[in-house]
């Protein structure tokens, strides 16, 4: 082709995306304006989805507004109420642009133990005796892994664990019909799998699939089309 061809001739381009899900998962330290600009930019470059980890983006906003990794800046005003307000506004911006809404991921294991997923990697916590039967046994002990709920695996041979997790996820899906793809992940750590006698007889992948199948039945019975 000659340069003149681009001036004199018509050019028709017909493109099809290689992947259905084309988006980004929130990470790092983010201001509200940064996330909003990013959401606004996505459809302009052919992206169609955005993934907000956890119940809301508390952890990522906290890193920015409290400047956790920048000793040269003073902490700004920050609270749970502010985060929820900003989170709700971001949800509306996703809907406004027709972006596919992905949500949560890690955190369900902590929810079973009574800790909200919105606080991400919070640590320095302990588990009550009442909840210890739900926690993975490691080296003969049942404790929070590195004192963080999100890093803690569960005893998936305990039927109460699956029942509680499925109930929590189902209730969340009922409250959040705007979430198109609700991610169900296990703990956010390694070398933390339950070593109790019953769990030693199964693969974690088999336990995981069993919970997902139970969840699928629960969502179907509620008439929810959440993926």
Backbone as numpy.savetxt, mean C-alpha at the origin, in Angstrom:
# Nx Ny Nz CAx CAy CAz Cx Cy Cz
14.21 9.34 -45.70 13.38 10.54 -45.70 14.25 11.79 -45.70
13.79 12.77 -46.42 14.45 14.07 -46.42 13.77 14.98 -45.40
14.48 16.00 -44.98 13.92 16.96 -44.03 12.65 17.60 -44.60
12.65 17.84 -45.93 11.51 18.47 -46.57 10.25 17.62 -46.47
10.45 16.28 -46.39 9.30 15.38 -46.30 8.47 15.66 -45.05
9.15 16.04 -43.97 8.44 16.32 -42.72 7.65 17.63 -42.81
8.01 18.48 -43.75 7.32 19.75 -43.92 6.18 19.63 -44.92
6.36 18.80 -45.93 5.40 18.73 -47.04 4.37 17.62 -46.90
4.70 16.57 -46.19 3.83 15.40 -46.15 3.10 15.30 -44.81
2.00 14.57 -44.81 1.27 14.32 -43.57 1.84 13.07 -42.90
1.92 13.13 -41.60 2.45 12.01 -40.83 1.39 11.54 -39.85
1.02 10.29 -39.92 0.01 9.73 -39.02 0.66 8.68 -38.13
0.54 8.85 -36.82 1.13 7.92 -35.85 0.01 7.27 -35.04
0.00 5.97 -35.01 -0.99 5.22 -34.25 -0.25 4.35 -33.24
-0.33 4.72 -31.97 0.42 4.02 -30.93 -0.51 3.28 -29.98
-0.06 2.14 -29.53 -0.77 1.38 -28.50 0.20 1.09 -27.36
-0.23 1.35 -26.14 0.64 1.13 -24.99 0.98 -0.35 -24.84
2.20 -0.62 -24.42 2.65 -2.01 -24.23 2.03 -2.63 -22.98
1.68 -1.80 -22.00 1.16 -2.30 -20.73 -0.13 -1.57 -20.35
-1.04 -2.31 -19.72 -2.29 -1.68 -19.27 -2.03 -0.75 -18.10
-1.31 -1.24 -17.09 -1.01 -0.42 -15.91 0.27 0.37 -16.17
0.12 1.67 -16.26 1.26 2.54 -16.53 1.24 3.66 -15.49
2.02 3.50 -14.46 1.97 4.49 -13.39 3.16 4.39 -12.47
3.01 5.02 -11.32 4.10 5.15 -10.36 3.56 4.93 -8.96
4.38 4.35 -8.10 4.05 4.17 -6.69 4.73 5.28 -5.88
4.00 5.89 -4.99 4.56 6.96 -4.16 5.70 6.42 -3.30
6.78 7.18 -3.21 7.92 6.83 -2.38 8.60 8.12 -1.92
9.61 8.00 -1.10 10.46 9.12 -0.75 9.86 10.09 0.24
10.27 11.35 0.11 9.77 12.45 0.95 9.03 13.41 0.03
7.73 13.60 0.29 6.90 14.32 -0.68 6.07 15.42 -0.01
6.05 16.58 -0.64 5.10 17.61 -0.23 3.79 17.37 -0.97
2.72 17.99 -0.49 1.44 17.86 -1.18 1.55 18.37 -2.61
2.20 19.51 -2.78 2.32 20.11 -4.11 3.11 19.21 -5.06
4.13 18.56 -4.52 4.94 17.65 -5.33 4.09 16.48 -5.85
3.29 15.89 -4.97 2.44 14.77 -5.37 1.38 15.23 -6.37
0.78 16.38 -6.11 -0.25 16.91 -7.00 0.30 17.18 -8.39
1.47 17.79 -8.46 2.10 18.05 -9.76 2.38 16.75 -10.50
2.81 15.75 -9.74 3.13 14.46 -10.34 1.87 13.80 -10.91
0.79 13.83 -10.12 -0.49 13.27 -10.58 -0.98 14.00 -11.84
-0.81 15.31 -11.86 -1.25 16.09 -13.02 -0.40 15.77 -14.25
0.85 15.43 -14.04 1.79 15.16 -15.14 1.58 13.78 -15.76
1.14 12.81 -14.96 1.06 11.42 -15.42 0.26 11.24 -16.71
-1.00 11.68 -16.78 -1.75 11.46 -18.03 -1.19 12.21 -19.23
-0.43 13.25 -18.98 0.14 14.02 -20.08 1.26 13.26 -20.79
1.82 12.26 -20.13 2.88 11.45 -20.75 2.40 10.02 -21.01
1.08 9.84 -21.02 0.53 8.54 -21.37 0.41 7.56 -20.23
0.63 8.02 -18.99 0.46 7.15 -17.83 -1.02 7.13 -17.42
-1.44 6.08 -16.73 -2.87 5.98 -16.40 -3.17 5.57 -14.97
-2.15 5.50 -14.10 -2.42 5.03 -12.74 -1.45 5.63 -11.74
-1.88 5.63 -10.46 -1.04 6.10 -9.37 -1.33 5.25 -8.15
-0.27 4.92 -7.42 -0.36 4.01 -6.28 0.02 4.76 -5.02
-0.96 4.93 -4.12 -0.70 5.52 -2.80 -0.53 4.39 -1.81
0.68 4.24 -1.31 0.93 3.17 -0.35 0.27 3.48 0.99
-0.16 2.43 1.65 -0.75 2.48 2.99 -2.14 3.12 2.96
-2.71 3.28 4.15 -4.07 3.84 4.23 -4.10 5.27 3.73
-3.06 6.02 4.05 -2.89 7.35 3.47 -1.38 7.62 3.40
-0.96 8.68 2.73 0.48 8.91 2.51 1.21 9.56 3.69
0.78 9.27 4.90 1.36 9.87 6.11 2.89 9.80 6.12
3.43 8.60 5.92 4.89 8.39 6.05 5.68 9.28 5.09
5.18 9.43 3.88 5.91 10.18 2.86 5.78 11.68 3.06
4.61 12.11 3.51 4.42 13.52 3.83 5.21 13.90 5.08
5.26 13.01 6.05 5.98 13.28 7.30 7.47 13.50 7.02
8.02 12.70 6.14 9.44 12.86 5.81 9.73 14.25 5.26
8.75 14.77 4.50 8.96 16.10 3.92 8.71 17.21 4.94
7.53 17.22 5.55 7.16 18.35 6.40 7.94 18.39 7.71
8.42 17.25 8.17 9.26 17.25 9.37 10.74 17.18 8.99
11.01 17.13 7.70 12.39 17.16 7.18 13.28 16.17 7.93
12.84 14.92 7.96 13.53 13.88 8.72 14.99 13.71 8.30
15.28 13.93 7.03 16.63 13.67 6.54 17.39 14.95 6.19
16.88 16.07 6.69 17.53 17.35 6.40 17.67 18.16 7.69
18.82 18.10 8.33 19.01 18.82 9.60 19.08 20.33 9.45
19.09 20.82 8.23 19.23 22.26 8.01 17.88 22.98 7.91
16.79 22.22 7.95 15.47 22.82 7.89 14.69 22.52 9.16
13.89 23.47 9.61 13.06 23.27 10.79 11.78 22.52 10.41
11.26 21.77 11.36 10.02 21.04 11.13 8.88 22.01 10.87
7.99 21.62 9.96 6.81 22.42 9.66 5.59 21.84 10.37
4.50 22.57 10.33 3.26 22.11 10.94 2.84 20.78 10.32
2.55 19.80 11.17 2.22 18.47 10.67 1.36 17.74 11.70
0.29 17.09 11.24 -0.60 16.36 12.15 -1.35 15.31 11.37
-1.95 14.37 12.10 -2.77 13.34 11.46 -3.94 13.96 10.70
-4.51 15.01 11.28 -5.66 15.67 10.65 -5.25 16.32 9.33
-4.08 16.95 9.32 -3.59 17.58 8.10 -3.35 16.53 7.01
-2.74 15.41 7.40 -2.46 14.35 6.43 -3.75 13.83 5.81
-4.77 13.60 6.65 -6.02 13.07 6.12 -6.67 14.06 5.16
-6.60 15.34 5.50 -7.15 16.37 4.62 -6.43 16.36 3.27
-5.11 16.30 3.30 -4.33 16.29 2.06 -4.57 15.01 1.28
-4.69 13.89 1.99 -4.95 12.60 1.34 -6.29 12.62 0.61
-7.31 13.17 1.25 -8.63 13.26 0.62 -8.59 14.13 -0.64
-7.82 15.19 -0.58 -7.70 16.07 -1.75 -6.99 15.37 -2.90
-5.98 14.58 -2.57 -5.26 13.83 -3.61 -6.17 12.79 -4.26
-7.00 12.14 -3.44 -7.94 11.15 -3.99 -8.86 11.79 -5.02
-9.32 13.01 -4.73 -10.21 13.71 -5.67 -9.47 14.07 -6.96
-8.19 14.39 -6.82 -7.40 14.73 -8.01 -7.20 13.50 -8.90
-7.04 12.34 -8.28 -6.93 11.10 -9.06 -8.21 10.85 -9.84
-9.35 11.02 -9.16 -10.64 10.82 -9.82 -10.86 11.82 -10.94
-10.47 13.06 -10.71 -10.68 14.11 -11.70 -9.99 13.77 -13.02
-8.85 13.09 -12.93 -8.07 12.78 -14.14 -8.34 11.37 -14.66
-9.23 10.66 -13.99 -9.57 9.31 -14.43 -8.43 8.32 -14.28
-7.53 8.57 -13.34 -6.40 7.67 -13.12 -6.84 6.44 -12.35
-6.27 5.30 -12.69 -6.53 4.07 -11.95 -5.91 4.20 -10.57
-6.69 3.94 -9.54 -6.29 4.17 -8.16 -5.83 2.87 -7.51
-4.53 2.76 -7.25 -3.96 1.64 -6.51 -3.74 2.09 -5.06
-3.89 1.16 -4.10 -3.82 1.59 -2.70 -3.29 0.48 -1.77
-2.71 0.91 -0.68 -2.27 0.17 0.51 -1.00 -0.64 0.25
-1.09 -1.96 -0.05 0.11 -2.78 -0.17 0.49 -3.38 1.16
1.66 -2.98 1.72 2.05 -3.44 3.05 1.14 -2.80 4.11
1.06 -3.44 5.26 0.33 -2.84 6.38 -0.80 -3.68 6.92
-1.31 -4.63 6.13 -2.43 -5.44 6.61 -2.03 -6.32 7.79
-0.80 -6.80 7.79 -0.35 -7.63 8.92 -0.38 -6.82 10.21
0.05 -5.57 10.14 0.00 -4.71 11.31 -1.42 -4.38 11.73
-2.32 -4.24 10.75 -3.73 -3.97 11.06 -4.33 -5.11 11.88
-3.96 -6.33 11.57 -4.45 -7.49 12.33 -4.04 -7.37 13.80
-2.89 -6.76 14.04 -2.38 -6.61 15.40 -2.86 -5.33 16.07
-3.66 -4.54 15.36 -4.23 -3.33 15.96 -3.48 -2.05 15.64
-2.54 -2.11 14.68 -1.76 -0.92 14.31 -2.16 -0.45 12.92
-2.41 0.83 12.76 -2.85 1.37 11.47 -1.72 1.36 10.46
-2.07 1.01 9.21 -1.06 1.00 8.15 -0.62 2.41 7.76
-1.40 3.41 8.13 -1.08 4.78 7.70 0.26 5.26 8.25
0.71 4.67 9.35 1.96 5.15 9.96 3.19 4.43 9.43
3.01 3.63 8.41 4.14 3.05 7.70 5.11 2.28 8.57
6.35 2.76 8.58 7.43 2.01 9.24 7.66 2.44 10.69
6.64 2.91 11.38 6.83 3.31 12.77 7.38 2.13 13.57
8.27 2.42 14.50 8.91 1.37 15.29 8.97 1.78 16.75
9.64 0.95 17.57 9.71 1.23 18.99 8.46 0.81 19.73
7.68 -0.09 19.14 6.42 -0.54 19.73 6.56 -1.94 20.28
5.55 -2.38 21.01 5.54 -3.73 21.57 4.16 -4.34 21.36
4.07 -5.64 21.53 2.83 -6.36 21.30 2.25 -6.84 22.61
0.94 -6.79 22.74 0.29 -7.25 23.98 0.26 -8.77 24.01
0.14 -9.32 25.20 0.06 -10.78 25.35 -1.13 -11.34 24.60
-2.21 -10.57 24.56 -3.43 -11.00 23.88 -3.21 -11.23 22.39
-2.34 -10.41 21.77 -2.12 -10.49 20.33 -0.96 -11.41 19.95
-0.18 -11.86 20.90 1.00 -12.66 20.57 0.70 -13.94 19.80
-0.45 -14.62 20.04 -0.73 -15.83 19.24 -0.86 -15.55 17.74
-1.08 -14.29 17.35 -1.19 -13.95 15.93 0.17 -13.71 15.28
1.19 -13.45 16.09 2.50 -13.03 15.59 3.35 -14.24 15.22
4.16 -14.09 14.19 5.06 -15.17 13.77 6.02 -15.53 14.91
6.22 -16.82 15.08 7.19 -17.30 16.07 8.56 -17.38 15.41
9.53 -16.67 15.98 10.90 -16.66 15.47 11.85 -16.92 16.63
12.66 -17.95 16.49 13.58 -18.34 17.57 12.84 -18.57 18.88
11.65 -19.14 18.77 10.87 -19.49 19.96 10.12 -18.34 20.59
10.16 -17.14 19.99 9.50 -15.97 20.58 8.50 -15.37 19.58
7.47 -14.75 20.12 6.48 -14.04 19.31 6.49 -12.56 19.72
7.20 -11.76 18.94 7.33 -10.33 19.22 7.25 -9.56 17.90
7.06 -8.25 17.99 7.13 -7.43 16.78 8.54 -7.51 16.21
8.63 -7.69 14.91 9.92 -7.82 14.25 10.59 -6.45 14.19
11.74 -6.33 14.85 12.44 -5.04 14.94 11.54 -3.93 15.45
10.61 -4.29 16.33 9.67 -3.40 17.02 8.74 -2.64 16.07
8.59 -3.12 14.83 7.76 -2.42 13.84 6.65 -3.33 13.33
5.38 -2.93 13.46 4.26 -3.77 12.99 4.34 -4.10 11.50
4.75 -3.13 10.67 4.75 -3.36 9.23 5.81 -4.38 8.82
6.81 -4.58 9.66 7.86 -5.56 9.38 7.55 -6.94 9.93
6.47 -7.03 10.67 6.14 -8.26 11.41 5.26 -9.19 10.60
5.70 -10.44 10.47 4.87 -11.45 9.82 3.96 -12.09 10.86
3.00 -12.85 10.39 2.00 -13.44 11.27 2.06 -14.97 11.22
1.37 -15.58 12.15 1.24 -17.04 12.17 0.06 -17.41 11.28
0.34 -17.67 10.02 -0.73 -17.91 9.06 -1.33 -19.31 9.16
-0.81 -20.12 10.08 -1.47 -21.40 10.35 -2.62 -21.24 11.34
-2.68 -20.07 11.98 -3.74 -19.75 12.93 -4.95 -19.24 12.13
-6.06 -19.98 12.10 -7.21 -19.56 11.29 -7.77 -18.20 11.68
-7.59 -17.80 12.94 -8.07 -16.49 13.37 -7.35 -15.36 12.64
-6.09 -15.60 12.29 -5.30 -14.58 11.59 -5.91 -14.28 10.23
-6.17 -15.32 9.46 -6.78 -15.12 8.13 -8.16 -14.49 8.24
-8.95 -14.95 9.21 -10.30 -14.39 9.38 -10.24 -12.90 9.67
-9.33 -12.50 10.58 -9.23 -11.09 10.94 -8.72 -10.25 9.77
-7.72 -10.76 9.06 -7.16 -10.02 7.94 -8.21 -9.83 6.85
-8.91 -10.89 6.52 -9.94 -10.82 5.48 -11.04 -9.85 5.87
-11.45 -9.88 7.12 -12.52 -8.98 7.59 -12.08 -7.52 7.50
-10.83 -7.25 7.88 -10.30 -5.88 7.84 -10.24 -5.37 6.40
-9.74 -6.21 5.50 -9.61 -5.81 4.10 -10.98 -5.62 3.46
-11.90 -6.52 3.77 -13.26 -6.42 3.23 -13.92 -5.12 3.68
-13.80 -4.79 4.97 -14.40 -3.56 5.49 -13.79 -2.33 4.81
-12.48 -2.38 4.59 -11.82 -1.25 3.92 -12.34 -1.10 2.49
-12.46 -2.22 1.79 -12.95 -2.17 0.40 -14.37 -1.63 0.33
-15.19 -1.95 1.33 -16.56 -1.44 1.36 -16.58 0.07 1.55
-15.66 0.57 2.36 -15.61 2.01 2.64 -14.94 2.80 1.51
-14.14 2.10 0.70 -13.37 2.80 -0.33 -13.65 2.25 -1.73
-14.87 2.44 -2.23 -15.17 1.97 -3.59 -14.40 2.71 -4.67
-13.79 3.85 -4.30 -13.00 4.62 -5.27 -11.65 3.97 -5.57
-11.24 3.02 -4.73 -9.96 2.32 -4.95 -10.19 1.19 -5.95
-9.53 1.27 -7.08 -9.72 0.27 -8.13 -8.95 -1.01 -7.87
-7.71 -0.86 -7.40 -6.86 -2.02 -7.15 -6.31 -1.93 -5.72
-6.83 -2.79 -4.87 -6.43 -2.79 -3.46 -5.36 -3.86 -3.27
-4.14 -3.42 -3.04 -3.02 -4.34 -2.94 -2.99 -5.01 -1.57
-2.82 -6.31 -1.58 -2.76 -7.10 -0.34 -1.39 -7.77 -0.29
-0.49 -7.14 0.45 0.87 -7.67 0.60 1.06 -8.15 2.03
2.11 -8.90 2.24 2.43 -9.35 3.59 3.42 -8.36 4.20
4.23 -8.79 5.16 5.11 -7.86 5.87 6.22 -7.33 4.96
6.79 -6.21 5.36 7.81 -5.54 4.56 9.21 -5.84 5.10
9.52 -7.12 5.24 10.83 -7.51 5.78 11.18 -8.90 5.28
12.38 -9.35 5.60 12.83 -10.69 5.23 13.29 -11.45 6.48
13.42 -12.76 6.33 13.87 -13.61 7.44 13.01 -13.43 8.68
11.69 -13.30 8.46 10.78 -13.07 9.58 9.58 -14.00 9.54
9.68 -15.10 8.79 8.56 -16.01 8.60 8.37 -16.89 9.83
7.13 -17.20 10.12 6.80 -17.98 11.32 7.46 -19.36 11.28
8.05 -19.73 12.41 8.76 -21.01 12.53 8.03 -21.99 13.43
6.75 -21.73 13.71 6.02 -22.65 14.58 5.86 -24.00 13.88
5.49 -25.01 14.64 5.42 -26.37 14.11 4.45 -26.47 12.93
3.32 -25.79 13.01 2.33 -25.87 11.93 2.81 -25.15 10.66
3.41 -23.99 10.82 3.87 -23.24 9.65 5.03 -23.93 8.94
5.78 -24.73 9.67 6.88 -25.46 9.04 6.38 -26.49 8.04
5.12 -26.84 8.14 4.56 -27.87 7.25 4.04 -27.28 5.94
4.07 -25.94 5.80 3.50 -25.30 4.62 4.47 -24.30 4.00
4.25 -24.02 2.73 4.96 -22.93 2.07 4.22 -21.62 2.34
4.98 -20.55 2.51 4.35 -19.24 2.72 3.47 -18.88 1.52
3.92 -19.24 0.33 3.13 -18.93 -0.87 1.77 -19.62 -0.84
1.73 -20.86 -0.32 0.44 -21.56 -0.20 -0.46 -20.88 0.82
0.12 -20.44 1.93 -0.66 -19.74 2.95 -1.21 -18.42 2.38
-0.37 -17.74 1.63 -0.75 -16.47 1.01 -1.93 -16.65 0.06
-1.84 -17.65 -0.81 -2.91 -17.91 -1.77 -4.20 -18.30 -1.06
-4.08 -19.04 0.02 -5.27 -19.44 0.78 -6.00 -18.21 1.33
-5.24 -17.25 1.84 -5.85 -16.02 2.36 -6.49 -15.22 1.22
-5.80 -15.13 0.09 -6.34 -14.38 -1.04 -7.62 -15.01 -1.57
-7.67 -16.34 -1.60 -8.89 -17.02 -2.03 -10.04 -16.76 -1.06
-9.73 -16.77 0.24 -10.75 -16.47 1.24 -11.24 -15.03 1.09
-10.31 -14.13 0.82 -10.67 -12.72 0.61 -11.54 -12.57 -0.64
-11.21 -13.29 -1.69 -11.99 -13.22 -2.92 -13.43 -13.64 -2.68
-13.61 -14.69 -1.90 -14.97 -15.14 -1.58 -15.71 -14.08 -0.77
-15.00 -13.44 0.15 -15.63 -12.41 1.00 -16.04 -11.20 0.17
-15.17 -10.75 -0.72 -15.49 -9.59 -1.57 -16.64 -9.91 -2.52
-16.63 -11.13 -3.05 -17.69 -11.55 -3.96 -19.04 -11.59 -3.25
-19.03 -12.09 -2.01 -20.29 -12.19 -1.26 -20.86 -10.82 -0.94
-19.99 -9.81 -0.89 -20.43 -8.43 -0.62 -20.78 -7.69 -1.91
-20.58 -8.34 -3.05 -20.87 -7.69 -4.33 -19.89 -6.61 -4.69
-18.66 -6.70 -4.17 -17.64 -5.69 -4.44 -16.81 -6.09 -5.65
-16.55 -5.15 -6.54 -15.74 -5.47 -7.71 -14.31 -4.96 -7.58
-13.90 -4.66 -6.36 -12.53 -4.25 -6.10 -11.58 -5.35 -6.55
-10.55 -4.96 -7.28 -9.55 -5.93 -7.73 -8.45 -6.05 -6.70
